Short mmCIF file of C-alpha atoms in Angstrom, two decimals:
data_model
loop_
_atom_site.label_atom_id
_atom_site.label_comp_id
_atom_site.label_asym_id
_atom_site.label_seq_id
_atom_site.Cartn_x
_atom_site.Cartn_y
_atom_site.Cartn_z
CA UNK A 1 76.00 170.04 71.75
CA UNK A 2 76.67 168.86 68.39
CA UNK A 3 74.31 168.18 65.88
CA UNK A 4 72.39 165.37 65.23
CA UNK A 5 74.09 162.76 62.78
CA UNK A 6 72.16 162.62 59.50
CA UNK A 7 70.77 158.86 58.24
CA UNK A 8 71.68 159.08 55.04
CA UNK A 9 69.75 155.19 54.51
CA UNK A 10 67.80 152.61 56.51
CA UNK A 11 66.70 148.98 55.16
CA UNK A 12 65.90 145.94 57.02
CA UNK A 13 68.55 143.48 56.66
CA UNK A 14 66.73 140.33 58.04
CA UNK A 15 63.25 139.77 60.07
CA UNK A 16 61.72 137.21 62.09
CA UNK A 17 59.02 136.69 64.36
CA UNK A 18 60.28 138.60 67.27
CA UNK A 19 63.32 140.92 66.23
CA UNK A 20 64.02 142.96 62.88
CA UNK A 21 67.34 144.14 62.02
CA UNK A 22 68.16 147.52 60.40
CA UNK A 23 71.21 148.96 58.34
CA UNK A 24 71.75 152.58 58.63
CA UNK A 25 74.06 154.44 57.21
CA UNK A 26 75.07 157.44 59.17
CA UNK A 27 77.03 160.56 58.19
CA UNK A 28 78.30 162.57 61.16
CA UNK A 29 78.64 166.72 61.56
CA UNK A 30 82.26 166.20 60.53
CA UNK A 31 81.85 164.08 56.97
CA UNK A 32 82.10 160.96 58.81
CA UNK A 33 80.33 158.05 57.31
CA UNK A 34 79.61 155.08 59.22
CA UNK A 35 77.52 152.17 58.50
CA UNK A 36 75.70 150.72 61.74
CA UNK A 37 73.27 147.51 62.77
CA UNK A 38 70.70 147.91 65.36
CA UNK A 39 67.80 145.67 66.19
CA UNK A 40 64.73 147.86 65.80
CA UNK A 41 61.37 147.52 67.77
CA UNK A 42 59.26 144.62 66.63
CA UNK A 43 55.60 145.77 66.52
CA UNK A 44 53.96 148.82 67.56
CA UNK A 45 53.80 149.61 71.48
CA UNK A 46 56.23 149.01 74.58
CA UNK A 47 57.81 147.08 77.32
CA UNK A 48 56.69 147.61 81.03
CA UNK A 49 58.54 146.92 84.07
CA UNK A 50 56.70 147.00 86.69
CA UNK A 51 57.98 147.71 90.85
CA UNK A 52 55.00 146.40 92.83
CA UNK A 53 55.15 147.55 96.24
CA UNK A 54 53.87 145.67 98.89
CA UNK A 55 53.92 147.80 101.67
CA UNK A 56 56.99 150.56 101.76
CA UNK A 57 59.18 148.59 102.43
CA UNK A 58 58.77 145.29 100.43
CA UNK A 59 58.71 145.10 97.17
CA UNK A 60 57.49 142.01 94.86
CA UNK A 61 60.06 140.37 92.39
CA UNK A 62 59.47 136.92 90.31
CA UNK A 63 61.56 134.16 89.49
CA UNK A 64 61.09 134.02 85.77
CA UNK A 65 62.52 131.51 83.49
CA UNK A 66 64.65 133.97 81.02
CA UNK A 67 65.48 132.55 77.20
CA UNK A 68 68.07 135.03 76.34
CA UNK A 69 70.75 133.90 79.04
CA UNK A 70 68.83 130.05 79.75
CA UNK A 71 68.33 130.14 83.24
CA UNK A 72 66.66 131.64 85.86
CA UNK A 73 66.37 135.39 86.70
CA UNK A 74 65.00 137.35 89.84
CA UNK A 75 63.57 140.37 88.65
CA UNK A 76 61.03 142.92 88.68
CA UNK A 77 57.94 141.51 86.84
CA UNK A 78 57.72 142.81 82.92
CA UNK A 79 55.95 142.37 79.84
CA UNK A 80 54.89 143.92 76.60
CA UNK A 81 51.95 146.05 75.88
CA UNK A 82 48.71 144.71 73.94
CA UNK A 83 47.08 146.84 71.07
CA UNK A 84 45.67 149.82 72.66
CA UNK A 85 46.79 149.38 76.37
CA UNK A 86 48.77 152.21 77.63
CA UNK A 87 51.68 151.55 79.78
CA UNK A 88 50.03 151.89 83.02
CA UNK A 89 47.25 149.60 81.76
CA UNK A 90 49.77 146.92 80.35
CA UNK A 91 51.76 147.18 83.90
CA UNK A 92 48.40 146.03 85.82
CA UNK A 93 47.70 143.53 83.79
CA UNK A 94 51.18 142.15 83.45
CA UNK A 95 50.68 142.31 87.84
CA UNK A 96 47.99 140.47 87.94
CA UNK A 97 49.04 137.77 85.74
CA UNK A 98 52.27 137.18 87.05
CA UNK A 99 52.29 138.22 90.40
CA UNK A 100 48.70 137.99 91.71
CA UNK A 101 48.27 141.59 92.40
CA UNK A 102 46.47 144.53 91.17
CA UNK A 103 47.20 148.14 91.97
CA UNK A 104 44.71 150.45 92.95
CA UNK A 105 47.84 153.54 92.18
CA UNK A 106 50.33 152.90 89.61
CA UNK A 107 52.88 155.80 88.46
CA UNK A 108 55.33 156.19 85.62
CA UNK A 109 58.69 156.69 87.12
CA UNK A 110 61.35 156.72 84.32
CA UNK A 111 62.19 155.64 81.16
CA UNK A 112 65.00 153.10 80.04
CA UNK A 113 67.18 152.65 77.45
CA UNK A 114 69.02 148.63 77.20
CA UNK A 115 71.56 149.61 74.95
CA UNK A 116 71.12 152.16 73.11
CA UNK A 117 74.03 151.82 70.37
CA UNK A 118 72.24 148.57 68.99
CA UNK A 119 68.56 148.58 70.41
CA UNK A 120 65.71 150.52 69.68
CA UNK A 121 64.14 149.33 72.31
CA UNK A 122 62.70 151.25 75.50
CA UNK A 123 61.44 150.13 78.78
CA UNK A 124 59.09 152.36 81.02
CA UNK A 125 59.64 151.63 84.59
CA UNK A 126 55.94 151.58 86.06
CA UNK A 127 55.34 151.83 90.26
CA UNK A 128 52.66 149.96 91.43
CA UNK A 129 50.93 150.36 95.39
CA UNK A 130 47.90 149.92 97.44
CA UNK A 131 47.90 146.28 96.22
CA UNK A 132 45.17 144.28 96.65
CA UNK A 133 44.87 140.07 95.24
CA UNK A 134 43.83 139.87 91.97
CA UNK A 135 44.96 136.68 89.44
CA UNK A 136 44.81 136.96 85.64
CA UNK A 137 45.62 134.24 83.47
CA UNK A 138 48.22 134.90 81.33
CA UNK A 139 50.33 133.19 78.64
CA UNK A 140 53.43 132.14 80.92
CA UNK A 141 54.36 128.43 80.81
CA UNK A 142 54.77 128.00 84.14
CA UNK A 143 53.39 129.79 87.10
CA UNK A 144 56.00 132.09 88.31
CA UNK A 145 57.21 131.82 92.12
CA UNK A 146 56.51 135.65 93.52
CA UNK A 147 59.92 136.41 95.81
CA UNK A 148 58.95 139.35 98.64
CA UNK A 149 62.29 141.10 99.02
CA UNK A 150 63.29 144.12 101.42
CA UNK A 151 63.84 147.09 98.94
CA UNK A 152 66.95 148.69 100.99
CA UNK A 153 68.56 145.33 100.36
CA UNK A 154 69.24 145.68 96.77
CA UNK A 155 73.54 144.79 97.96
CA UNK A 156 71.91 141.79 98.86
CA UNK A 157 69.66 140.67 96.12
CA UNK A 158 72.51 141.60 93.68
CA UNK A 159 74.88 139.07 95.02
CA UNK A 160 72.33 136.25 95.45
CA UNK A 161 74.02 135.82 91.47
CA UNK A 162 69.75 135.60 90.91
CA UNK A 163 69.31 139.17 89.72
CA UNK A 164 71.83 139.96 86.76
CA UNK A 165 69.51 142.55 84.97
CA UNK A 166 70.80 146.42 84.88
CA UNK A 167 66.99 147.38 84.43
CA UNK A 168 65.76 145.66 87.42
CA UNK A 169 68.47 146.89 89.06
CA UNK A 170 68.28 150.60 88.09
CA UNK A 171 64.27 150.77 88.78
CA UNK A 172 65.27 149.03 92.33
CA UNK A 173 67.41 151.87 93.53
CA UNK A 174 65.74 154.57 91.92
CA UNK A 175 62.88 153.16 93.67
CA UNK A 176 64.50 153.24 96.67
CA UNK A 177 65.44 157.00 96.27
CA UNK A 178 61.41 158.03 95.87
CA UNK A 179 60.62 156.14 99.01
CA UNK A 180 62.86 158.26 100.70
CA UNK A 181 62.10 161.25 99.33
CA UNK A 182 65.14 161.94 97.65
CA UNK B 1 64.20 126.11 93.20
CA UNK B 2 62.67 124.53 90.11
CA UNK B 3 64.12 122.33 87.34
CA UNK B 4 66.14 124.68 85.17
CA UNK B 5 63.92 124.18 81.83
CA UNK B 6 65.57 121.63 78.77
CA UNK B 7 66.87 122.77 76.04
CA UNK B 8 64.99 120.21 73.55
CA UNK B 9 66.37 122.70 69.99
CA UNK B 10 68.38 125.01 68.93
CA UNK B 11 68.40 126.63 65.34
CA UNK B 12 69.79 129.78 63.84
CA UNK B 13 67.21 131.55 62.03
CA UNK B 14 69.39 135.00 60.70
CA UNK B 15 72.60 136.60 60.87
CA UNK B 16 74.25 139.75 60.30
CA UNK B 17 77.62 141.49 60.74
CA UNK B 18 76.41 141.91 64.34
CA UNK B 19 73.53 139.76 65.71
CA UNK B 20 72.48 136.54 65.28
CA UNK B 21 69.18 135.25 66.03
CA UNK B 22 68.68 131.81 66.96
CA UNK B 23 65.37 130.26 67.72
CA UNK B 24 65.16 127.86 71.39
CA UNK B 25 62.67 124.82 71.39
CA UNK B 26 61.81 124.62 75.43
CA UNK B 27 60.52 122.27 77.85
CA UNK B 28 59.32 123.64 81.29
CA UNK B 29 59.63 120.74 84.00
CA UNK B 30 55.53 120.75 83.86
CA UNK B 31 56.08 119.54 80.49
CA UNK B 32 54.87 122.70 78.79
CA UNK B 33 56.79 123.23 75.52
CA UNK B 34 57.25 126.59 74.45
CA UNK B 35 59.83 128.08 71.32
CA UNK B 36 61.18 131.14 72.40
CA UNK B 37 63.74 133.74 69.88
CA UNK B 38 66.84 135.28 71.01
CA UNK B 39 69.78 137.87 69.86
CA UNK B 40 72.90 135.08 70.80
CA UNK B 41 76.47 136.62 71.53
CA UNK B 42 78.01 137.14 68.63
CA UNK B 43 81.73 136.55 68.45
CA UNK B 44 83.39 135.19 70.96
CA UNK B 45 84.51 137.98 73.94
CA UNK B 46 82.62 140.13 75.79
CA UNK B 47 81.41 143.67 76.49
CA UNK B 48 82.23 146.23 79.32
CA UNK B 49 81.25 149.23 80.64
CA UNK B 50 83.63 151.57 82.57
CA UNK B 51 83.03 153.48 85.35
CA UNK B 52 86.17 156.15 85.27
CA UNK B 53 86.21 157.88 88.77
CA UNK B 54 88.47 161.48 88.51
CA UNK B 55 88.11 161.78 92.19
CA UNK B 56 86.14 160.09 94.76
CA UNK B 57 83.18 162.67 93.88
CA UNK B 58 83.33 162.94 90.19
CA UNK B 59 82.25 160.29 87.44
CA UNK B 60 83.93 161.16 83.57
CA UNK B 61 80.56 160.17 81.18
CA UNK B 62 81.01 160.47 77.34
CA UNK B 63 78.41 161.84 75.25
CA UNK B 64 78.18 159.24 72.50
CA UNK B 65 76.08 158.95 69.29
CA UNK B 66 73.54 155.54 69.78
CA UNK B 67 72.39 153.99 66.55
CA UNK B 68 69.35 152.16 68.53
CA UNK B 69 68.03 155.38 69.51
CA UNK B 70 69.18 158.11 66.91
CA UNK B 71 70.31 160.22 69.36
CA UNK B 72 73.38 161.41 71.41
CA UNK B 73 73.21 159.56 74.95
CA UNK B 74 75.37 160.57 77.96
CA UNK B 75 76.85 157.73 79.65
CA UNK B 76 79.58 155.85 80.85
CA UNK B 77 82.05 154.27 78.20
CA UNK B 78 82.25 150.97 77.10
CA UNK B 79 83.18 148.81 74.51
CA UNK B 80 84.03 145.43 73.47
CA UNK B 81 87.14 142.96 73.98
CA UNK B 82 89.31 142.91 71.21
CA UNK B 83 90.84 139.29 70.51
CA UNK B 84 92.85 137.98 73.62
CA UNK B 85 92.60 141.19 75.66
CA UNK B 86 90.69 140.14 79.37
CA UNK B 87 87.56 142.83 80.79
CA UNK B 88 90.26 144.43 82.94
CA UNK B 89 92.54 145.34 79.56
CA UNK B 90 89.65 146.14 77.20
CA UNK B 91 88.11 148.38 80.27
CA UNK B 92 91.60 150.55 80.22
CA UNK B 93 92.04 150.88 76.34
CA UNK B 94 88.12 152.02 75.63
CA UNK B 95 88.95 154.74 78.62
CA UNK B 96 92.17 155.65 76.98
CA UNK B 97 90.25 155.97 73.46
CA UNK B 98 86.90 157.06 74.80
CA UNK B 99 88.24 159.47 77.36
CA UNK B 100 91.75 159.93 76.97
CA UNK B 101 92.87 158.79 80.57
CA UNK B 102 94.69 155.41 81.89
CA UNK B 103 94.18 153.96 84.89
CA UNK B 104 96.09 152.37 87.24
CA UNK B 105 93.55 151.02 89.59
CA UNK B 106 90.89 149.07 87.12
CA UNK B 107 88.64 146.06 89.58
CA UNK B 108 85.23 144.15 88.39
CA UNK B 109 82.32 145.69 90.27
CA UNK B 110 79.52 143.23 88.76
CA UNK B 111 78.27 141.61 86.10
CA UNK B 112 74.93 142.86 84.24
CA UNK B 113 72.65 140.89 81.81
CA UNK B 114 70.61 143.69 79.40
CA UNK B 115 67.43 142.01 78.33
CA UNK B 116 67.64 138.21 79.47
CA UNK B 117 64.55 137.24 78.42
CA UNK B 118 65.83 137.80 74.59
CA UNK B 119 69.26 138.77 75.05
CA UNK B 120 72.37 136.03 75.86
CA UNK B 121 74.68 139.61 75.98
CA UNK B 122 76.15 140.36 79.72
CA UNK B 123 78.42 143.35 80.13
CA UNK B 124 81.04 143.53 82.77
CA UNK B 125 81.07 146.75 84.73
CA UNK B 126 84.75 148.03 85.99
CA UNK B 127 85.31 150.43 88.34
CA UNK B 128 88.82 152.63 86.95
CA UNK B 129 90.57 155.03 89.32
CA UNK B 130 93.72 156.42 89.39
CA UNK B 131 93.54 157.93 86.33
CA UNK B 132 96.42 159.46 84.51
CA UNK B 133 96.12 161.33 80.98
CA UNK B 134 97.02 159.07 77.87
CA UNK B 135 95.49 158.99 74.40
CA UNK B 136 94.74 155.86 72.70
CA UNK B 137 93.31 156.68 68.77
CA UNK B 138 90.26 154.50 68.93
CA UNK B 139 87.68 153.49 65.93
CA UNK B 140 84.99 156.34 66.34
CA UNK B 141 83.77 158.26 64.03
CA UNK B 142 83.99 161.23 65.78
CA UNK B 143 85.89 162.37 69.31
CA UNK B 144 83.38 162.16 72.16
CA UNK B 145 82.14 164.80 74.74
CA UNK B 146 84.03 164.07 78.09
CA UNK B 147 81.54 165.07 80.29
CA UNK B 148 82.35 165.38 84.99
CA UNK B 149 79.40 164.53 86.56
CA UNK B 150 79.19 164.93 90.65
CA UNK B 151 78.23 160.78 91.10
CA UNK B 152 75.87 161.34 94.04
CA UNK B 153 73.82 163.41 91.73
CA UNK B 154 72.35 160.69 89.71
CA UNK B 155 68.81 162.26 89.96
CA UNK B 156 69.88 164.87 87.88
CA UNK B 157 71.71 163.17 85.25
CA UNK B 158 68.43 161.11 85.00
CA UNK B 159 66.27 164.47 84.71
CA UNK B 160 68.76 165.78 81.75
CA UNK B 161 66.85 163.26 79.54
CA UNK B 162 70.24 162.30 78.05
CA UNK B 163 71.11 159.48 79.90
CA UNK B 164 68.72 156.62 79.81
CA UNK B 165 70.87 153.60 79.81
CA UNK B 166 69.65 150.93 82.68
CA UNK B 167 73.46 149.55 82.50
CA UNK B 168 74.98 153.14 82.96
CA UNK B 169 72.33 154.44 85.88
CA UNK B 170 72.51 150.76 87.60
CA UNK B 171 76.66 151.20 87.27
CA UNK B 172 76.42 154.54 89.00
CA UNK B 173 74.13 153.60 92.10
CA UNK B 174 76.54 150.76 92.77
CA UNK B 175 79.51 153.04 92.26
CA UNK B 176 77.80 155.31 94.80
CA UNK B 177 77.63 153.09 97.46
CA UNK B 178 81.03 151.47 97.01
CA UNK B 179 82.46 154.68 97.45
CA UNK B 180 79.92 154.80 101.01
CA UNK B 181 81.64 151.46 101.98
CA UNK B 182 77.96 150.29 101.65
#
């Protein structure tokens, strides 16, 4: 493999309450230079996704009003972690405020990248089982309608035109794959 | 299905070369207001991702450098339209610059959003087969890594560490079952 490009420079071009956007100049292994944007992390911490299984076959999505695209999405539930929660911690509570639901086992299954030539960002895709009714309040606006959805049906789900997001999507069938052992 | 929230203001708060951040003023139909941020489209056009079968078994990835992450990632293609050009014809010329093939079977598989609750950006995924060798000079800094991967061994390009992407591993399981007639 090649070597890493070197960042020659990094400065924040502009910053508000939820994003922060870098410059970085890059020179490549070859003398390259190139000068990219990205959107870097916000504040310290991570995102969660959680996949909350019901039973093994079942798994619990939400219907979420979603800013970005102004509309709704179906998804797997998600949220960011507060100061000094780990992941697994931040998935639980982010179940039980907008699904209902604690876990009594949760499990880090991967990690995600969104878009990794322009984001920073990274999601860790959290399983949740042996649920059990538990409700947190939370900060949502609304309360969020919790969808049960067969997890071999992901074909299905997909073309509802309802679930749109490659991370929900990707946790889904690698989901899918652990429950069968593969 | 609920009332689709209202869009009470919109205002730009930054912009780059690349993003612009606009700031949403919200109301839920339980009258909760809320003022959410988001990364808006910038130009006009849209993004895809290619999925550039060699055979019916084998996937051609690209091993890319990724500003967000300041790192190499292994994924598939993809790119942006150029002015005028439709997904189909921006799909073939990023494969022809990326990868150095053509293809003359190129069809829309599905449609992805990234991060909807703070992104408006939705990348089109196109299945390309067929593939003949043609060189296109593209804008990269560098020639990418053209890297066969067997596609029903997703598992282990997850376990390489190298490819994280949610849009590239979502791409792939729906490849996968295509080619099942699933």
């Amino acid at each position: 493999m090649r070597e890493k490009p070197t960042l020659l420079n990094k400065t924040v071009i502009a910053e508000s309450r939820l994003f922060r956007i870098e410059s970085l100049d890059i020179e490549f292994s070859n003398g390259e230079q190139r000068n990219f944007e990205r959107l870097a992390r916000g504040r310290p911490g991570g995102a969660v996704l959680i996949v909350p299984l019901l039973d093994k076959e079942t798994v619990l999505l939400v219907r979420e009003y979603a800013a970005g695209v102004h509309r709704y999405e179906l998804g797997l539930p998600k949220g960011k972690t507060d100061a000094g929660e780990t992941f697994i911690e931040a998935a639980n509570r982010e179940l039980k405020e907008e699904v209902g639901f604690g876990a009594r086992t949760l499990f880090h299954l991967s990690s995600f990248s969104i878009a990794p030539a322009y984001l920073e960002h990274m999601t860790e895709i959290i399983i949740a089982k042996d649920l059990y009714e538990e409700k947190l309040q939370g900060d949502e606006p609304e309360e969020l309608e919790v969808v049960p959805w067969k997890i071999d049906d992901i074909g299905g789900l997909i073309a509802t035109g309802e679930c749109t997001e490659a991370r929900s999507i990707a946790a889904l069938f690698m989901t899918l794959n652990y429950l069968k052992g593969l």
